[in-house]
PDB file of C-alpha atoms and ligand atoms in Angstrom:
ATOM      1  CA  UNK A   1       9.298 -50.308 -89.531  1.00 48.00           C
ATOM      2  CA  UNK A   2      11.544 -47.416 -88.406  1.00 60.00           C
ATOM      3  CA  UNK A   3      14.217 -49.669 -87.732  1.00 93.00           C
ATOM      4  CA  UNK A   4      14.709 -50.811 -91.095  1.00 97.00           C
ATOM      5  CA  UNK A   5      15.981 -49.068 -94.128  1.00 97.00           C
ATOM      6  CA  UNK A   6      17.066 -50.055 -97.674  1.00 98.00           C
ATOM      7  CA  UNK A   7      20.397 -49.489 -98.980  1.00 98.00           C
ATOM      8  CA  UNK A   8      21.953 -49.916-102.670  1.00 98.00           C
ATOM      9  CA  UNK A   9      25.748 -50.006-103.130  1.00 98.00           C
ATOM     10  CA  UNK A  10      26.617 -49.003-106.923  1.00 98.00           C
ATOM     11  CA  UNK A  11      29.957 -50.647-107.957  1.00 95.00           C
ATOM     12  CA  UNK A  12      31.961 -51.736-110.896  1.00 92.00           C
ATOM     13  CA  UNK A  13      30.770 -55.177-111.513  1.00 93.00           C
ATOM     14  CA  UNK A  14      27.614 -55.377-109.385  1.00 96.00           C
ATOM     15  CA  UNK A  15      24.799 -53.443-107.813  1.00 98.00           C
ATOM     16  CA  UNK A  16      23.609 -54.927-104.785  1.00 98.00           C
ATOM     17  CA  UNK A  17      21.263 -54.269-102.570  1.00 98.00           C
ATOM     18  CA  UNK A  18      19.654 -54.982 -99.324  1.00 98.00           C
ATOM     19  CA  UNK A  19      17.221 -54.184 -96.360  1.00 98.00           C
ATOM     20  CA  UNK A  20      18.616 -53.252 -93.443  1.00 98.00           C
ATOM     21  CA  UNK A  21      17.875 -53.785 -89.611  1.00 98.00           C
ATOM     22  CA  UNK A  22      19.603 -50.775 -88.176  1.00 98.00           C
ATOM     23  CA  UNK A  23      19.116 -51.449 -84.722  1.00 97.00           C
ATOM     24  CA  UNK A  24      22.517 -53.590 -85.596  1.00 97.00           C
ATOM     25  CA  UNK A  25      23.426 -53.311 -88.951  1.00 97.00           C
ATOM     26  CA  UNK A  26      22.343 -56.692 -90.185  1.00 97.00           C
ATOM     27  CA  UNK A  27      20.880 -57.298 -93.609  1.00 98.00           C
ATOM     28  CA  UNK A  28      16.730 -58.628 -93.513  1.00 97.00           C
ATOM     29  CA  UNK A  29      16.541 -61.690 -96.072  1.00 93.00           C
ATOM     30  CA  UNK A  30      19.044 -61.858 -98.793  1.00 94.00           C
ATOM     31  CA  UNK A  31      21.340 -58.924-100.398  1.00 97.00           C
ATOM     32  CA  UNK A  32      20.332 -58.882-104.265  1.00 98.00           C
ATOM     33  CA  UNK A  33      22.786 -58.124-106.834  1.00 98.00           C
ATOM     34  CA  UNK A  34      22.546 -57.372-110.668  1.00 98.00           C
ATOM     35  CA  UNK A  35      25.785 -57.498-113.159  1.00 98.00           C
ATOM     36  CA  UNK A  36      26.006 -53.762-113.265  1.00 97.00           C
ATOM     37  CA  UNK A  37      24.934 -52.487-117.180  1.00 97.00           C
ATOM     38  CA  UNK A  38      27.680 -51.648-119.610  1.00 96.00           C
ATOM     39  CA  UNK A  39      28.023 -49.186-120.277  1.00 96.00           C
ATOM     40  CA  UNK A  40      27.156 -48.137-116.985  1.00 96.00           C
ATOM     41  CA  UNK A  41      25.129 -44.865-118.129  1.00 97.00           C
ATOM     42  CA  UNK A  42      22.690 -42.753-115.234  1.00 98.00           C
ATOM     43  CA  UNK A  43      19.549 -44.524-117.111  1.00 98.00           C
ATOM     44  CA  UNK A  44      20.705 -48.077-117.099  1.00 98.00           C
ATOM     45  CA  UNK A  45      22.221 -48.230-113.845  1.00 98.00           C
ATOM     46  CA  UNK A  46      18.931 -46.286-112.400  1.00 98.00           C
ATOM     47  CA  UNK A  47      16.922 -49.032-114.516  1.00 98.00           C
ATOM     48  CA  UNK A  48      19.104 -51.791-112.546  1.00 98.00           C
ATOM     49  CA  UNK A  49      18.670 -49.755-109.338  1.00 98.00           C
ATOM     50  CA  UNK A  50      14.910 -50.203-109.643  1.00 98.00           C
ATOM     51  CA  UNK A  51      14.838 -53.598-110.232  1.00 98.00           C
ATOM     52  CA  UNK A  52      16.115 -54.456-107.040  1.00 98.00           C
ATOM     53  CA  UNK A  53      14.059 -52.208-105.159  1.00 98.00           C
ATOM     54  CA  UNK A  54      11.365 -53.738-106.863  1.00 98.00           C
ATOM     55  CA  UNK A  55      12.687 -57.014-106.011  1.00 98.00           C
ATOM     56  CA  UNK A  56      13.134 -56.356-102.305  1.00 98.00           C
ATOM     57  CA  UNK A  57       9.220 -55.108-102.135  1.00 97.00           C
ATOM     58  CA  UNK A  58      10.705 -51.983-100.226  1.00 97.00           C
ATOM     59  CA  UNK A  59       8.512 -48.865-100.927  1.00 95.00           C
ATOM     60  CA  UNK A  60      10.011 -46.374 -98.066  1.00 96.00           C
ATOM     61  CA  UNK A  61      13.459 -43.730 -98.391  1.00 97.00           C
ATOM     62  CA  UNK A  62      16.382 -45.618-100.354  1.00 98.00           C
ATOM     63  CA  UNK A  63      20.149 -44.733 -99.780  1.00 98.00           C
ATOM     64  CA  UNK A  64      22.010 -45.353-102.941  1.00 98.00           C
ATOM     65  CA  UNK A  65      25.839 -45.162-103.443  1.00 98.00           C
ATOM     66  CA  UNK A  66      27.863 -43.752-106.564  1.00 98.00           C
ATOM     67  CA  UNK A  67      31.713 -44.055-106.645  1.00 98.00           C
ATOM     68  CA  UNK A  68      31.616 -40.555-107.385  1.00 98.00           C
ATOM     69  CA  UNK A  69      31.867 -37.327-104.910  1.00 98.00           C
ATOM     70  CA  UNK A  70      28.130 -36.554-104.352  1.00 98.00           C
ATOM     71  CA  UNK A  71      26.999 -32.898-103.710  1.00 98.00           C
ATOM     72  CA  UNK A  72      23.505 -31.818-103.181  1.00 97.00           C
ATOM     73  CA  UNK A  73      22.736 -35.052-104.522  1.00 97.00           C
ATOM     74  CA  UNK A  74      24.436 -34.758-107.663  1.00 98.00           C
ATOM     75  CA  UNK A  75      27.652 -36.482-109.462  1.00 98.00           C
ATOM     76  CA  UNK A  76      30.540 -34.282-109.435  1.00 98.00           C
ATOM     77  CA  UNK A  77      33.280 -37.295-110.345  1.00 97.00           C
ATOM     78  CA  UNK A  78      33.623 -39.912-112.334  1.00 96.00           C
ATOM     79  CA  UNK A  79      37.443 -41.451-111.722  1.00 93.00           C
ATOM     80  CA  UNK A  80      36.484 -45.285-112.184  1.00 90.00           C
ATOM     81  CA  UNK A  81      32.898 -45.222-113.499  1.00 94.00           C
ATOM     82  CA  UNK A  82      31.408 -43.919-116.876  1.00 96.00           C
ATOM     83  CA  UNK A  83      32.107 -40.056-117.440  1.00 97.00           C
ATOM     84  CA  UNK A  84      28.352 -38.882-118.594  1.00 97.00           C
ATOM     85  CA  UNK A  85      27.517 -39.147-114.319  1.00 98.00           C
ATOM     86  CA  UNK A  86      29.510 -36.042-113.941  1.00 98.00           C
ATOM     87  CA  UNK A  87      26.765 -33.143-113.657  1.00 98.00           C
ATOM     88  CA  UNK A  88      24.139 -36.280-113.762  1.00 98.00           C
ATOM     89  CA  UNK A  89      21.135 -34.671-110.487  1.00 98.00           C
ATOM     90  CA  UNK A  90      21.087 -38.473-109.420  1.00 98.00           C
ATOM     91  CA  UNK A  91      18.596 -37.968-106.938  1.00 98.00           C
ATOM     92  CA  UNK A  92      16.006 -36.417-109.272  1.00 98.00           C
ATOM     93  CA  UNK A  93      17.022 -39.564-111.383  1.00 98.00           C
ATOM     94  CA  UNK A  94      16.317 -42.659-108.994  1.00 98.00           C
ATOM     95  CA  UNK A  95      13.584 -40.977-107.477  1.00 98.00           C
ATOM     96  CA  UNK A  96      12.016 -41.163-111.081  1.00 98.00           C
ATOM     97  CA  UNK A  97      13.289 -44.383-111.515  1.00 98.00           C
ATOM     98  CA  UNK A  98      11.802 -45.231-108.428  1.00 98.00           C
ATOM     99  CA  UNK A  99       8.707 -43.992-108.669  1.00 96.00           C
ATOM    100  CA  UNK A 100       8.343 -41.738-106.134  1.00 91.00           C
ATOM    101  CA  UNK A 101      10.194 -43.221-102.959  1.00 94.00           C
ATOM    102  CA  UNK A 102      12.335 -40.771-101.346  1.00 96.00           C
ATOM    103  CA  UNK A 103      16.521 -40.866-102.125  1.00 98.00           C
ATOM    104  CA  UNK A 104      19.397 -39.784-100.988  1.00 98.00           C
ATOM    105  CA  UNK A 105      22.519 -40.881-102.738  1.00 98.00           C
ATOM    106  CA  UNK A 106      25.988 -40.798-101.596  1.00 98.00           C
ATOM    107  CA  UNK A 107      29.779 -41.612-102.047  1.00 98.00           C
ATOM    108  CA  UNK A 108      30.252 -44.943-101.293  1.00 98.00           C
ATOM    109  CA  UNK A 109      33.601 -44.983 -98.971  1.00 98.00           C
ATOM    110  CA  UNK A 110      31.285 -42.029 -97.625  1.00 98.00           C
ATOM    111  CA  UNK A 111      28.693 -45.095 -96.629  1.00 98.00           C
ATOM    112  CA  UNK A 112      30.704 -47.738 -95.913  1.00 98.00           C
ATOM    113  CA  UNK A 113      32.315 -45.343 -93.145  1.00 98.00           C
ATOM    114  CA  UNK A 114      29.292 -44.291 -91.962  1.00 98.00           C
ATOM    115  CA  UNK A 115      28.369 -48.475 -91.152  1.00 98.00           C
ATOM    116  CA  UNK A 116      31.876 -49.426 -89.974  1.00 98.00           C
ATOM    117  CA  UNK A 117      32.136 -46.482 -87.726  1.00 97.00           C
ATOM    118  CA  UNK A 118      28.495 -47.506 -86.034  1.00 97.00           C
ATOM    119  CA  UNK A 119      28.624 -50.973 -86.257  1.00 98.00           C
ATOM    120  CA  UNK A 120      31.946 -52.380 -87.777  1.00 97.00           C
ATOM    121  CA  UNK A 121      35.576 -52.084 -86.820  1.00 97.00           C
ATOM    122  CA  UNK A 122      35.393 -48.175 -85.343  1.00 95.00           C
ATOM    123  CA  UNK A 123      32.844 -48.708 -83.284  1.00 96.00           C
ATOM    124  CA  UNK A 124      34.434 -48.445 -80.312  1.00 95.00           C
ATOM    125  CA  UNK A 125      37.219 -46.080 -81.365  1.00 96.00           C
ATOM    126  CA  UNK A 126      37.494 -42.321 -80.161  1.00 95.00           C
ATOM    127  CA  UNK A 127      38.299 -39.463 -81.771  1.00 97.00           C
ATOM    128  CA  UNK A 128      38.829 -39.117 -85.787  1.00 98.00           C
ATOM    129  CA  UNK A 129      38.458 -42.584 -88.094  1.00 98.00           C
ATOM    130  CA  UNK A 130      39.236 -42.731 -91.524  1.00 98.00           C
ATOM    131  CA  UNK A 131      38.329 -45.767 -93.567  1.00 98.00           C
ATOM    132  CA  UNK A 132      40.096 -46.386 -96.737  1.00 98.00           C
ATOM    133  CA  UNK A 133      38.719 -48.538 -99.348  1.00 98.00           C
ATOM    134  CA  UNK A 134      41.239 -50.623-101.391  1.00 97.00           C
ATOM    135  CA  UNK A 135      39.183 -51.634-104.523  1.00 96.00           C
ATOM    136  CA  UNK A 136      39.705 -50.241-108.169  1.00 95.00           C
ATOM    137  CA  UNK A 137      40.690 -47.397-106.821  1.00 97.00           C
ATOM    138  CA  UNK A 138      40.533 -45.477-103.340  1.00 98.00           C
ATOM    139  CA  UNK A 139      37.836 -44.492-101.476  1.00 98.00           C
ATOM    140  CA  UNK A 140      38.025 -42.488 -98.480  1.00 98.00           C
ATOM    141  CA  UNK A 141      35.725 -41.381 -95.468  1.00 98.00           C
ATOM    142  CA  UNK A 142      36.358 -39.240 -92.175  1.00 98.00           C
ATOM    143  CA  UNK A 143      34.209 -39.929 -89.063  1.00 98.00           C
ATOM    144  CA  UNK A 144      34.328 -38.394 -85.682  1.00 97.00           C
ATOM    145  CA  UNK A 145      31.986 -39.225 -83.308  1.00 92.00           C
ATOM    146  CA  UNK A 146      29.724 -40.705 -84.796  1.00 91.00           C
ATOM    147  CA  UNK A 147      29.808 -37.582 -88.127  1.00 95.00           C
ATOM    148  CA  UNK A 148      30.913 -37.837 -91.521  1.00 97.00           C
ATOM    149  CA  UNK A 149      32.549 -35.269 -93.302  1.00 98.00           C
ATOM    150  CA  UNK A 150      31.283 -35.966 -96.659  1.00 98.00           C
ATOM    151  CA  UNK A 151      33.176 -36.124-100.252  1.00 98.00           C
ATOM    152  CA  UNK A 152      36.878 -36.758 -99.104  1.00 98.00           C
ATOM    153  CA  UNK A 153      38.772 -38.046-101.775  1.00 98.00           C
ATOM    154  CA  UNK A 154      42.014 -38.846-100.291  1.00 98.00           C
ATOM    155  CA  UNK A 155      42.523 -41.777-103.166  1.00 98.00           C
ATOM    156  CA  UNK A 156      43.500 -38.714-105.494  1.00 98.00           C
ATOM    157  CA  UNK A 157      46.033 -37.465-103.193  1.00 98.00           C
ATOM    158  CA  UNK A 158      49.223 -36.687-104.814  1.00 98.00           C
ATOM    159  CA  UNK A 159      51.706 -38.611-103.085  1.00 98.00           C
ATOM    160  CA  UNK A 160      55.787 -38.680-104.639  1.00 97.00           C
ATOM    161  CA  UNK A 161      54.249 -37.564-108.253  1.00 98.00           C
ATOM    162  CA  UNK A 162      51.677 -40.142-108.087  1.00 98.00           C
ATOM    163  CA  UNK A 163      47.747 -40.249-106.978  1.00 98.00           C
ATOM    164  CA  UNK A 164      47.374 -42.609-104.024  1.00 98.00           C
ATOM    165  CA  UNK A 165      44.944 -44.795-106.102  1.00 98.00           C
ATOM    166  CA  UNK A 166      47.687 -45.304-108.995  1.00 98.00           C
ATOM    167  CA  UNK A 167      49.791 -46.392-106.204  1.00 98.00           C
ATOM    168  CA  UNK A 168      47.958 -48.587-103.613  1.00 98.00           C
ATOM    169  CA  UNK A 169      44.580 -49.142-104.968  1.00 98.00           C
ATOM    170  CA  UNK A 170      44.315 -53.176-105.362  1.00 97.00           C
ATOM    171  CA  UNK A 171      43.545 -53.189-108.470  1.00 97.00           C
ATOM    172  CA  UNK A 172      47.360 -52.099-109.023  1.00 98.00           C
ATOM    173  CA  UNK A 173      48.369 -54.962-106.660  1.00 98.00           C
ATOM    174  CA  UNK A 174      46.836 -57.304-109.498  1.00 97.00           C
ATOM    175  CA  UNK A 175      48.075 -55.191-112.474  1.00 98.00           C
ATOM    176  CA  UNK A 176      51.408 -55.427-111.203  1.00 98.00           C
ATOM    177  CA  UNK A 177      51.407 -58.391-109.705  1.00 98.00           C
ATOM    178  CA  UNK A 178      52.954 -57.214-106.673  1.00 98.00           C
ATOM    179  CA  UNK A 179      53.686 -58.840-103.301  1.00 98.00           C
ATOM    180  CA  UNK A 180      51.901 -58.037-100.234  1.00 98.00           C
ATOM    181  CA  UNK A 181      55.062 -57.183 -99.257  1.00 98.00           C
ATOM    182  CA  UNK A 182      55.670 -54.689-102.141  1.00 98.00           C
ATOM    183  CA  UNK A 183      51.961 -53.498-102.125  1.00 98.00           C
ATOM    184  CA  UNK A 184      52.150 -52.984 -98.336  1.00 98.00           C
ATOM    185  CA  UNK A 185      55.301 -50.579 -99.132  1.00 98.00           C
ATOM    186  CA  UNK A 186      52.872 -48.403-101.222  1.00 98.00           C
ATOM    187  CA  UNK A 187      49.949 -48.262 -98.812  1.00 98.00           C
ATOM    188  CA  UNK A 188      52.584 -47.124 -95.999  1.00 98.00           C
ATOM    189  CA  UNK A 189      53.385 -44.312 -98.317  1.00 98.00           C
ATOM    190  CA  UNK A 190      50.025 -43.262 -98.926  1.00 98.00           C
ATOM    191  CA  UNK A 191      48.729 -43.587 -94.879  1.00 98.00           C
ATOM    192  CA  UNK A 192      52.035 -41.774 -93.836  1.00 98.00           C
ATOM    193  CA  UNK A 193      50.868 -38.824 -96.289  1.00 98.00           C
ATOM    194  CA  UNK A 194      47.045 -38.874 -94.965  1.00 98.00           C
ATOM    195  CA  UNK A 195      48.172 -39.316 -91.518  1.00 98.00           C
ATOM    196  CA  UNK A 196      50.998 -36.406 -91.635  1.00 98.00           C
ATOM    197  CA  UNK A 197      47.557 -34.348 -92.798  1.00 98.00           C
ATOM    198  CA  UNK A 198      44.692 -35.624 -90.686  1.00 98.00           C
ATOM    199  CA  UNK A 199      46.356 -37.192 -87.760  1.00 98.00           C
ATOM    200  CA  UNK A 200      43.438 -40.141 -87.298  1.00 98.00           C
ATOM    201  CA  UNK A 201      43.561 -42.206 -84.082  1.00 98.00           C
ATOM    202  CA  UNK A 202      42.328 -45.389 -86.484  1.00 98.00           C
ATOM    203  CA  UNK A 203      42.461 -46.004 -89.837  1.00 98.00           C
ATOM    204  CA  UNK A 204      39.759 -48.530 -91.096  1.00 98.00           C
ATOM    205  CA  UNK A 205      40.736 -50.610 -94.339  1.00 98.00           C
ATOM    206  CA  UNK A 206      37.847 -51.793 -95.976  1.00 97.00           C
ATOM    207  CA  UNK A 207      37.418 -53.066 -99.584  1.00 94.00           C
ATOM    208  CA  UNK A 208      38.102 -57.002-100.715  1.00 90.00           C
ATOM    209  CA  UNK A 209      42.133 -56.998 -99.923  1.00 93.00           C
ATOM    210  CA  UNK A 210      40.755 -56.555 -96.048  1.00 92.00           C
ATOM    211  CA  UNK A 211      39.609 -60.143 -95.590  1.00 93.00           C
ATOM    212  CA  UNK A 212      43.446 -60.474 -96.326  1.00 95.00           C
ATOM    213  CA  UNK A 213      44.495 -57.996 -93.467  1.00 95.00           C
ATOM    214  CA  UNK A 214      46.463 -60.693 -91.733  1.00 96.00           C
ATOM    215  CA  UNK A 215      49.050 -61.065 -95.532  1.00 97.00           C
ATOM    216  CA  UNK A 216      49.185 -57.102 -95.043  1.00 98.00           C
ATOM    217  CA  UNK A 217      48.515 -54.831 -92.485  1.00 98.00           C
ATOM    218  CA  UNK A 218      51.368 -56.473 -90.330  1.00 98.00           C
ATOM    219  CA  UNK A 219      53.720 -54.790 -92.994  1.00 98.00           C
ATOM    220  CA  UNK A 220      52.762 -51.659 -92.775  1.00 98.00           C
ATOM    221  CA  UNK A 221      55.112 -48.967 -91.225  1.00 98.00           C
ATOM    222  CA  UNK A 222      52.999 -46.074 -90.815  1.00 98.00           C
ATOM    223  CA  UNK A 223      52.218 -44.638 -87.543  1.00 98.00           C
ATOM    224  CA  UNK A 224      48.459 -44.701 -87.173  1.00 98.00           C
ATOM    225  CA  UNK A 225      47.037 -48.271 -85.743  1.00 98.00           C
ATOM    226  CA  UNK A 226      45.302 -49.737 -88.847  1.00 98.00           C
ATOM    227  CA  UNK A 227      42.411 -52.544 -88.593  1.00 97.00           C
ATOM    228  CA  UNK A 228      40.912 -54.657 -91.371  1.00 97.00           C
ATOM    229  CA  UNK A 229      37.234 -53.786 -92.030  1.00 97.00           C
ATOM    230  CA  UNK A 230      34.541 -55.709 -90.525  1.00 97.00           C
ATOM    231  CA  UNK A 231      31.426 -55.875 -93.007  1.00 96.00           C
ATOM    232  CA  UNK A 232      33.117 -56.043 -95.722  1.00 82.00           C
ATOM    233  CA  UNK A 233      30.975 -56.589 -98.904  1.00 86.00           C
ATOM    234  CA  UNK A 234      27.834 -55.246 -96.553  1.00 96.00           C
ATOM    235  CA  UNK A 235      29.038 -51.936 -95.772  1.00 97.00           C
ATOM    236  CA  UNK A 236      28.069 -49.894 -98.546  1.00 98.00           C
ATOM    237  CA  UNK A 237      24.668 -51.173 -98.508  1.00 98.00           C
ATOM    238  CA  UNK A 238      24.781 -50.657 -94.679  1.00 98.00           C
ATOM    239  CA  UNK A 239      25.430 -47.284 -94.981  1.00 98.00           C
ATOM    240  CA  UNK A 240      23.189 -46.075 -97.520  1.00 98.00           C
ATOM    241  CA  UNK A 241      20.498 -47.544 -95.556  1.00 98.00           C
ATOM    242  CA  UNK A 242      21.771 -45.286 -92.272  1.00 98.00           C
ATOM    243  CA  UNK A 243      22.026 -41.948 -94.668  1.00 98.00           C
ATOM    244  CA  UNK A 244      18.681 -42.552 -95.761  1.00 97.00           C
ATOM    245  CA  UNK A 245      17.058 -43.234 -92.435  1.00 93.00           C
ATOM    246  CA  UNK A 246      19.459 -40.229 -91.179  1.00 88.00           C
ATOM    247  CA  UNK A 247      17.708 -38.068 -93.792  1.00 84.00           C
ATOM    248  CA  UNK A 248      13.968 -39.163 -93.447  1.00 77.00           C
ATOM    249  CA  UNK A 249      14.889 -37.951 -90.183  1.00 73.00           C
ATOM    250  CA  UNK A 250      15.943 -34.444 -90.616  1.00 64.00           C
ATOM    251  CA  UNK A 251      19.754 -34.781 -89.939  1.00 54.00           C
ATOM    252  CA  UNK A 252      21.224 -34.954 -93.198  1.00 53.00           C
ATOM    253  CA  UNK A 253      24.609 -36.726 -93.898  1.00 52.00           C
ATOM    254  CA  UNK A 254      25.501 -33.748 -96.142  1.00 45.00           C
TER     255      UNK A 254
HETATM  256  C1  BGC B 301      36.542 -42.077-106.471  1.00 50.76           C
HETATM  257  C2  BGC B 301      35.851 -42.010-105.130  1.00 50.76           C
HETATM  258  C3  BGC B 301      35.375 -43.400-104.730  1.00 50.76           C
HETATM  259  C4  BGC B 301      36.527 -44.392-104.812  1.00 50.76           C
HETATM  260  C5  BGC B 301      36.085 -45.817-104.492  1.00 50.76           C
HETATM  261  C6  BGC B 301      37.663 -43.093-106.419  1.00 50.76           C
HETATM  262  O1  BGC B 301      38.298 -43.152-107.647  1.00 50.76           O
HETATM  263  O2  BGC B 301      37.082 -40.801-106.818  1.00 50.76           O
HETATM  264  O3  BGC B 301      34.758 -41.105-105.180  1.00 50.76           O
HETATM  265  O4  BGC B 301      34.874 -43.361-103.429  1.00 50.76           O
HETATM  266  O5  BGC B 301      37.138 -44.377-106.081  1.00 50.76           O
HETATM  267  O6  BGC B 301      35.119 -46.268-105.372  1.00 50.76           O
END
């Protein structure tokens, strides 16, 4: 089945996971998804991680996303998930979880890039894409041509004294109770500063405010065209499927 793949997306509130028919990016049968453990420590996430696997009957190469910048397959951050993944070897962790199956584990804006830049909303753009999640906080991926460049973190961008995530992440949106209007001032700040930086032909917004991109993304004053996301709550689990078929390949995403 070399056109399938499995992919788990590791957030906040949920694990979910899915096969994955890359010929298009679709998900085989249903997406599963588990209330993710609190505390949400390496074991009991990898415990939750296994389940599904299990669940799906998948025994090939899993792609598995962390909110966390991922080198050499092991946590380096923790910003918005619990602190004892920093220095966690993650791979060497599912895979024992696992059983065996082959891993490779990666950021998750890193993912969900990698499945809206081949399937989603930059699929047919040219040149440099960055997607931007707007979650708890922000996640951040660069594709060109059909690359990643792995581990941005452009939601920790100090923009006017201020991270971009304490800013514009939508989780402030709620805390604050701001506007669109208000909240669309803040994410103008923030893609002026990336933009003025990177100087992207598309920015992608992705995360759950982008199924509202027609309340926002009107507002926003920055230069760079922005478009809402396309897969939404898939793309994590899109991508990780991609990085691991990528891998089991030879042509790592790292
Ligand atoms: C983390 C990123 C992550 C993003 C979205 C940020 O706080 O530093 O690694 O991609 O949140 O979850």
């Amino acid at each position: 089945m070399s056109d399938q793949g499995c992919g788990i997306d590791i957030g906040g509130s949920g694990v979910k996971g899915a096969i994955v028919d890359l010929s298009d990016g679709s998900l085989v049968g249903e997406r599963i998804r588990i209330d993710t453990p609190q505390p949400a420590t390496p074991e009991a996430v990898a415990s939750t991680v296994a389940e599904i696997v299990k669940q799906l009957g998948w025994e090939g190469a899993v792609g598995i996303t962390l909110p966390a910048v991922v080198t050499g397959g092991v946590a380096r951050t923790a910003a918005n998930i619990d602190k004892s993944w920093i220095g966690t070897d993650a791979v060497a962790l599912f895979k024992d979880a696992l059983g065996g199956n082959s891993v490779v584990v990666l950021n998750d804006a890193d993912a969900a890039g990698l499945a809206e830049d081949k399937y989603g909303a930059g699929k047919d753009a040219k040149g440099v894409v960055i997607l931007l999640t707007f979650g708890t906080g922000i996640g951040s991926a660069v594709m060109t041509n059909g690359e990643l460049v792995p581990n941005t973190e452009f939601g920790h961008l100090v923009v006017d004294g201020k991270e971009a995530e304490h800013r514009a992440a939508s989780s402030i949106k709620e805390r604050d109770e701001l506007s669109y209007k208000d909240w669309a001032k803040e994410v103008s700040l923030v893609l002026t500063h990336i933009e003025d930086l990177m100087w992207p032909d598309l920015f992608v917004a992705g995360g759950g405010v982008s199924r509202k991109g027609d309340k926002w993304i009107h507002r926003l004053d920055n230069r760079t065209p922005v478009v809402p996301a396309a897969l939404l709550n898939t793309a994590g689990i899109v991508g990780a499927a991609m990085a691991a078929e990528r891998t089991s390949k030879g042509n790592d995403v790292e």
